[in-house]
Short mmCIF file of C-alpha atoms in Angstrom, two decimals:
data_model
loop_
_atom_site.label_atom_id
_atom_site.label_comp_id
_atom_site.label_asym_id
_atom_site.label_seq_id
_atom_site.Cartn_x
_atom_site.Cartn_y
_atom_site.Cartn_z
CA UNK A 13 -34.14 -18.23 -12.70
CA UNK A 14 -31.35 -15.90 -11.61
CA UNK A 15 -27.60 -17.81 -11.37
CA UNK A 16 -27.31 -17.12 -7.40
CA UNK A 17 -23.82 -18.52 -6.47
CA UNK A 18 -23.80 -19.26 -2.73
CA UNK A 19 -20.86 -17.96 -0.80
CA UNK A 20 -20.13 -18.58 2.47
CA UNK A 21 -19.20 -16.36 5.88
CA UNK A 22 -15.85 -17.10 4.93
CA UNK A 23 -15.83 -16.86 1.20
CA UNK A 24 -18.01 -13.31 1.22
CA UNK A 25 -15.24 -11.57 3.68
CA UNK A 26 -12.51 -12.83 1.29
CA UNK A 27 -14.43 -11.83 -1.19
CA UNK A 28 -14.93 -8.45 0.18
CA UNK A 29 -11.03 -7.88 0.62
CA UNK A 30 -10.44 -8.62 -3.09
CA UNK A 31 -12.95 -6.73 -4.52
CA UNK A 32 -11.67 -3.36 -2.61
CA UNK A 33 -8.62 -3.91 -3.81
CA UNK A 34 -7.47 -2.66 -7.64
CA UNK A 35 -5.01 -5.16 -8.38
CA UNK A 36 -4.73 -8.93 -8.09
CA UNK A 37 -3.98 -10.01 -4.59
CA UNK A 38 -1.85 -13.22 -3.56
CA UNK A 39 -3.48 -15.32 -0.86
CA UNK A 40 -1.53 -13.93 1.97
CA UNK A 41 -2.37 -10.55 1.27
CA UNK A 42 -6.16 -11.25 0.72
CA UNK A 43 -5.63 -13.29 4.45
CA UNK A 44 -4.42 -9.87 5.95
CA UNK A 45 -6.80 -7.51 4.25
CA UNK A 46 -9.93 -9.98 5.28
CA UNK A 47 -8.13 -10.68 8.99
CA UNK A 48 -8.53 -14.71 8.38
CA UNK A 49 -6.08 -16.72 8.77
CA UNK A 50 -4.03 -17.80 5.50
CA UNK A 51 -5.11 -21.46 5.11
CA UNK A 52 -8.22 -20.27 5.43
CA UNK A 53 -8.01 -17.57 2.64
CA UNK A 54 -6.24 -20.16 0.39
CA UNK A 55 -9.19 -22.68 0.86
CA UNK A 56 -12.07 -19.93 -0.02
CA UNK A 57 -10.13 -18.23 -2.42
CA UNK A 58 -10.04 -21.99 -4.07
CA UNK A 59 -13.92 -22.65 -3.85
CA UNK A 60 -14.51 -18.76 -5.31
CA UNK A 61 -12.54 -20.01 -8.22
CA UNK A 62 -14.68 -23.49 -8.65
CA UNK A 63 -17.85 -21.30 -8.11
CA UNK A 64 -16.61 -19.09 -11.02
CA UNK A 65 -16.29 -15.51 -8.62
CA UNK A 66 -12.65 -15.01 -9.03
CA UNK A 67 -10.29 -15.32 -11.16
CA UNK A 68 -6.88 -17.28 -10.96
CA UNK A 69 -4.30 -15.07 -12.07
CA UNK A 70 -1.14 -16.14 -13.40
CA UNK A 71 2.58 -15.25 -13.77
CA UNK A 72 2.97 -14.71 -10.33
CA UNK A 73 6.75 -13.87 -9.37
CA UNK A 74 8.85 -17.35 -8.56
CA UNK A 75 6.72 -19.62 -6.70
CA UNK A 76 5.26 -17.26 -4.24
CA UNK A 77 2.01 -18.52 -5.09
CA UNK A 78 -1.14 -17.11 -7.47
CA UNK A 79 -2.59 -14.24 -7.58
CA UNK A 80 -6.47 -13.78 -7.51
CA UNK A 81 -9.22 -11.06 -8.77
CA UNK A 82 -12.78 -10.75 -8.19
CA UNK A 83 -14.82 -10.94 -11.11
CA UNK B 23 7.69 37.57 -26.67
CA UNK B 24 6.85 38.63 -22.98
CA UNK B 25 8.61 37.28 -20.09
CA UNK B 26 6.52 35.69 -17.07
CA UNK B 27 4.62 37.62 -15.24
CA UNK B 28 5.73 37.59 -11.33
CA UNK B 29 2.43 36.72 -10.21
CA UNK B 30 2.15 33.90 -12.58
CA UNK B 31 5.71 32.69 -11.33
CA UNK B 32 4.83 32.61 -8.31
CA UNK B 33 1.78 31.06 -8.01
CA UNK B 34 3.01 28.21 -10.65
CA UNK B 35 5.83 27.71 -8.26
CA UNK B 36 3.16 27.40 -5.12
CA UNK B 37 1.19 25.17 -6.99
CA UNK B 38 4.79 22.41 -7.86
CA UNK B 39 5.07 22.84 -4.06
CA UNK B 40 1.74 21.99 -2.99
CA UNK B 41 1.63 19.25 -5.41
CA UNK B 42 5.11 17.84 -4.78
CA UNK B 43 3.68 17.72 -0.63
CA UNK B 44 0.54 16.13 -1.96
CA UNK B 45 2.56 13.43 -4.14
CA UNK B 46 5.02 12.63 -1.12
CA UNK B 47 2.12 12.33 1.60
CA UNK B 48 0.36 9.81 -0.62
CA UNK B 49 3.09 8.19 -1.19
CA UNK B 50 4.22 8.24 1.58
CA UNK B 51 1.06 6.30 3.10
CA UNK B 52 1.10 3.44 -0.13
CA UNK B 53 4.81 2.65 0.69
CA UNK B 54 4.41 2.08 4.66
CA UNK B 55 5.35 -1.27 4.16
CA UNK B 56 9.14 -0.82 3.00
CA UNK B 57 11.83 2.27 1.54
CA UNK B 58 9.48 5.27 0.47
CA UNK B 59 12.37 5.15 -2.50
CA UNK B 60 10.59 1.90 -3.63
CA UNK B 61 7.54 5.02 -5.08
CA UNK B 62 10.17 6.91 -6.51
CA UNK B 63 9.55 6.60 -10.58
CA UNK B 64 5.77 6.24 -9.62
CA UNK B 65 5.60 9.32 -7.59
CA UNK B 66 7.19 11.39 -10.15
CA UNK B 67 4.88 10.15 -12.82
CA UNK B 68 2.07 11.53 -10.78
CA UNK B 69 4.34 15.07 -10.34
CA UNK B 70 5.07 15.07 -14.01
CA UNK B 71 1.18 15.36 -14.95
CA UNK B 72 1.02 18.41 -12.89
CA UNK B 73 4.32 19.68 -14.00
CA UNK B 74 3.88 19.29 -17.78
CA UNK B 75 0.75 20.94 -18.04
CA UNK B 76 1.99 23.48 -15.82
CA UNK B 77 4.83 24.51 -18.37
CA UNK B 78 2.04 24.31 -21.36
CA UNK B 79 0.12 26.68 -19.24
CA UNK B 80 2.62 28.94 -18.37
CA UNK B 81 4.60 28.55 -22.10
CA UNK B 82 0.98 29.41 -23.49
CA UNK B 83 0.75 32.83 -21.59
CA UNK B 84 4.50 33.69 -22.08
CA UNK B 85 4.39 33.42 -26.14
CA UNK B 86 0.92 34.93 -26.45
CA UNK B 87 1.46 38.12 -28.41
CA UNK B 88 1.71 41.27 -25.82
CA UNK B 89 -1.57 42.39 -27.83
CA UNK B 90 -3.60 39.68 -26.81
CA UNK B 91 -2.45 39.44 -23.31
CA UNK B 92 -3.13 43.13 -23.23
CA UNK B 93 -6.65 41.88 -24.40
CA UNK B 94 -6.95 38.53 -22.64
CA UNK B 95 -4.61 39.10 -19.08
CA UNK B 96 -5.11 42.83 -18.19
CA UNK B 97 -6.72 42.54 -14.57
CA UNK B 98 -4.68 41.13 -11.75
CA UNK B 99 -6.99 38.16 -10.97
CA UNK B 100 -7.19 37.09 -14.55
CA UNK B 101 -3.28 36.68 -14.74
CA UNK B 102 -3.19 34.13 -12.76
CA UNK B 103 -5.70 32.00 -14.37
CA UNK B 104 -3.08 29.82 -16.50
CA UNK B 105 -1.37 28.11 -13.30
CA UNK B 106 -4.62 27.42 -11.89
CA UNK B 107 -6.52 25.91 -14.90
CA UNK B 108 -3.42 23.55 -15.01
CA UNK B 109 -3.36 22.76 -11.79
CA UNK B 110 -7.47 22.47 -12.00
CA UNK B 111 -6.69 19.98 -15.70
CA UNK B 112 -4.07 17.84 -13.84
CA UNK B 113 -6.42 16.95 -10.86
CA UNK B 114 -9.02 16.20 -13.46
CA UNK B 115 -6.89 13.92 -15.58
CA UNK B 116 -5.79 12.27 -12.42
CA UNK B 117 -8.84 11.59 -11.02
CA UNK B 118 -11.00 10.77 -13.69
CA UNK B 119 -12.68 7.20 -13.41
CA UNK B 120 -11.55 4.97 -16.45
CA UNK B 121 -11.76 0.93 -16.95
CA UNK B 122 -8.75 -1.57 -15.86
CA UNK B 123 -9.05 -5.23 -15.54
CA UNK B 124 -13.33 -4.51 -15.62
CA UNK B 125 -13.00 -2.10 -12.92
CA UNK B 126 -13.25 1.10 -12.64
CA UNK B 127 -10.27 3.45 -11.21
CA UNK B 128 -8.61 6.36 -11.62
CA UNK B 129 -4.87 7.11 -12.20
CA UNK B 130 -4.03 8.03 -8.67
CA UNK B 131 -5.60 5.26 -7.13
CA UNK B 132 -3.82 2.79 -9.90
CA UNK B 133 -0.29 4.72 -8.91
CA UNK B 134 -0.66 4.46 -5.46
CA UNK B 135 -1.88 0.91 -5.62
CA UNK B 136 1.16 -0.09 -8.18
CA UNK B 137 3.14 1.46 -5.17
CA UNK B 138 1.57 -0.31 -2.58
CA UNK B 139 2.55 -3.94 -4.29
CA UNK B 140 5.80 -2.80 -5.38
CA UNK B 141 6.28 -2.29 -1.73
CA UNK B 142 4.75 -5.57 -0.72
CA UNK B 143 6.68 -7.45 -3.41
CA UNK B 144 9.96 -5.99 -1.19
CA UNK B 145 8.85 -6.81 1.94
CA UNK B 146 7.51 -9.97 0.52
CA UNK B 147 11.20 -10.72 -1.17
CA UNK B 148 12.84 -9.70 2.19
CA UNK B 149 10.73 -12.05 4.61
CA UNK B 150 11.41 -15.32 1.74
CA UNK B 151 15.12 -14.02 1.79
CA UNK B 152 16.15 -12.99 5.69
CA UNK B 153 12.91 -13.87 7.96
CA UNK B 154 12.23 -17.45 6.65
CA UNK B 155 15.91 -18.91 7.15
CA UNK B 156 16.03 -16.96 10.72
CA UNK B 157 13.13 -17.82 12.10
CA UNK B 158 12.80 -21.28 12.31
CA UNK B 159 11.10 -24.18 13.86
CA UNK B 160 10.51 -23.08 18.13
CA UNK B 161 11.64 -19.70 17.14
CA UNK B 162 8.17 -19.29 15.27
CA UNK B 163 5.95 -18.97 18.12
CA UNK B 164 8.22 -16.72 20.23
CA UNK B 165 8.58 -14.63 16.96
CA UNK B 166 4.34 -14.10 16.20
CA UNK B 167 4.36 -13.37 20.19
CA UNK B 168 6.73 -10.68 20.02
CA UNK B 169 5.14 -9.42 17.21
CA UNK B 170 1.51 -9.24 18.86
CA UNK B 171 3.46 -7.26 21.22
CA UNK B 172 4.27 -4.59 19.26
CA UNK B 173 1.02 -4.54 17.75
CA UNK B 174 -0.52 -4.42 20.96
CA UNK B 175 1.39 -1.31 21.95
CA UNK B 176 0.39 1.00 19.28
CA UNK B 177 -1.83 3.02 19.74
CA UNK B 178 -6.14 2.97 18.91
CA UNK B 179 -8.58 0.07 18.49
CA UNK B 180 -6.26 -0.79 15.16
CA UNK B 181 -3.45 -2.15 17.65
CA UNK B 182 -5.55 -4.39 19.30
CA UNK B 183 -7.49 -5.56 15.73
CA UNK B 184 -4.11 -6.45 14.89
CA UNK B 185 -2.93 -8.14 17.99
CA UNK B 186 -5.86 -10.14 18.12
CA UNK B 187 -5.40 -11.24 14.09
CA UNK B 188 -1.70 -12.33 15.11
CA UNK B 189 -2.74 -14.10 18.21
CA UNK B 190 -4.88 -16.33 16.34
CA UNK B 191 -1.70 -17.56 14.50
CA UNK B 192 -0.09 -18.78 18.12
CA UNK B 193 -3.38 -20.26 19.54
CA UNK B 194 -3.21 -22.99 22.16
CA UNK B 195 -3.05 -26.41 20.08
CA UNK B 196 -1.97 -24.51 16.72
CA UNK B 197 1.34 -24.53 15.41
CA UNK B 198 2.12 -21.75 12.94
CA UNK B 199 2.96 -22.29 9.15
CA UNK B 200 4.98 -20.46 7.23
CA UNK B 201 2.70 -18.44 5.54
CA UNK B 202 1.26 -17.37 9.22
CA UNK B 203 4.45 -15.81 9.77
CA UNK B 204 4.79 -14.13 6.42
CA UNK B 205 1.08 -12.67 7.03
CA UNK B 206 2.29 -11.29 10.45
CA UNK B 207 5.14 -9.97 9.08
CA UNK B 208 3.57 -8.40 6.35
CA UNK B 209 0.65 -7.02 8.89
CA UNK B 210 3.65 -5.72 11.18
CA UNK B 211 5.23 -4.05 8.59
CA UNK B 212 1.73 -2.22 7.44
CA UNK B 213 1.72 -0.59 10.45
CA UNK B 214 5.26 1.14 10.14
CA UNK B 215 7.18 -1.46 12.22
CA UNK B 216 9.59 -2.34 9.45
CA UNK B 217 12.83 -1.07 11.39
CA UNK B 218 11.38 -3.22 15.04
CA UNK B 219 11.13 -5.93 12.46
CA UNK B 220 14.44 -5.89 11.40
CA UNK B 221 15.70 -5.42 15.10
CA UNK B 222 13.74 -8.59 16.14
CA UNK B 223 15.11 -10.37 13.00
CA UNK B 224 18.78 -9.46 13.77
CA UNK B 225 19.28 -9.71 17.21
CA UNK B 226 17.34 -12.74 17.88
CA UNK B 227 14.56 -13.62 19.94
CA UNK B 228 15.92 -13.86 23.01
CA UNK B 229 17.44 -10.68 24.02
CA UNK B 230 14.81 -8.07 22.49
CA UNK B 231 11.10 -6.64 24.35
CA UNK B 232 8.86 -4.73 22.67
CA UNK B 233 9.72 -0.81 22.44
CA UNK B 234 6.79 0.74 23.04
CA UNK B 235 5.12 -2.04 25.66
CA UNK B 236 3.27 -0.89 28.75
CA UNK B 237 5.26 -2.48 31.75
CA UNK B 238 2.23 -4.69 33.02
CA UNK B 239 -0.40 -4.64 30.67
CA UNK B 240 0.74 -7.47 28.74
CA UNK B 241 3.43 -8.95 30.53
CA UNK B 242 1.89 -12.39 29.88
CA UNK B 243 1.76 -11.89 26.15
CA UNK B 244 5.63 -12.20 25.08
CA UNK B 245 6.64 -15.25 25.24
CA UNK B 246 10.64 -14.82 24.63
CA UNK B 247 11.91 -18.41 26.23
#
């Protein structure tokens, strides 16, 4: 059976921002580039990491937050 | 040794023009957000591509022996065929699809989108740094409102897209975080709006109206009390 890994409405346009993009993208910017609000970003960009879809990046500057990839 | 040929010359001097307007408008576009200075070092590493194998090209045809250019370059149209095989080489080696992070991407794409976060990482450093201490508390709302303003006002279904993205941040019953003003910030900012930015930032709330506002269209949308 294939591993399908369910994303949500939310999740897939978040998803869909990070994946266009060709670097790692800090939640804010993923929240502009998907047009969702940033808590909301933050919260799906959290569950893509759980499900294993993106990636955490570290080493972000200061403490301006992670960055995040798509798989 | 032969010296360059004026047709050579000239076209290899068309072609660093053309490509030096090519570099700038691209740039130009990935560095919206803040100083186009910020693409500097990137922008010339795209120009020296060109540039170098320009100069090979051109060296190439200048030390050939006069025998074998006599052989190789005697008809007009085939003289020029160094500047343009560089030119033809650079967009190749620029464009060519290769591997980072698991995707794929080619070197102008990974320039301009190194230029694009060096910009953000600015803007981001100037919102933590002059935005964040000015604008806080009641100020926030007012703030995000004046900003949907001048999104409102530009021009093309974009404006609106953005206005209505900002105007979710000052919804009846919400109050704004921080991060909703750094996102409309940043969004302002990605539509050329850096210098209104800095106008609102400076002068305060109170005492500025959107530039480029129709007079009734949205009179009900800035909220500046």
């Amino acid at each position: 059976m294939p591993n399908v890994k369910i994303v949500d409405a939310m999740e897939s346009r978040v998803l869909e921002a990070l994946s266009r993009s060709k670097l790692a993208l800090d939640a804010t910017q993923v929240a502009e580039r998907a047009s969702v609000l940033p808590a909301d970003a933050d919260a799906a960009l959290n569950s893509l990491v759980r499900k294993d879809i993106v990636v955490r990046v570290s080493g972000h500057r200061k403490d301006r937050g992670l960055r995040y990839v798509a798989k | 040794m032969s010296r360059v040929d004026p047709a050579v010359l000239i076209l290899s001097i068309a072609v660093v023009a053309w490509r030096c307007f090519e570099v700038w408008k691209g740039a130009h576009q990935a560095s919206r957000r803040w100083h186009i200075r910020t693409a500097v070092w990137w922008s010339l590493l795209l120009l020296a591509i060109d540039l170098i194998l320009l100069v090979v090209a051109v060296l190439v045809a200048v030390l050939t022996s006069d025998a074998t250019r006599a052989q190789v370059l005697t008809a007009p149209d085939t003289r020029t065929v160094a500047p343009l095989a560089a030119a033809a080489v650079a967009a190749a080696v620029r464009h060519v699809p290769w591997r980072v992070d698991g995707r794929r991407t080619s070197l102008q794409q990974y320039v301009l989108a190194q230029i694009e976060q060096a910009c953000y990482d600015k803007a981001d450093e100037w919102i933590y740094r002059v935005v964040y201490p000015a604008v806080t508390g009641a100020q926030v709302k007012p703030f995000l409102n004046a900003i949907r303003g001048y999104l409102e006002s530009q021009p093309g279904a974009q404006g609106s897209l953005d206005a209505s993205y900002v105007g979710k941040f000052v919804a009846p019953g919400r109050s704004p975080s921080r991060e909703d003003l750094r996102a409309a910030c940043h969004r302002m900012l990605a539509r050329s709006g850096r210098r209104r930015l800095f106008e609102l930032v400076e002068r305060g709330m109170t005492t500025v109206e959107p530039r480029h506002r129709a007079p009734a269209a949205h009179s009900t949308d800035v909220d500046l009390g």
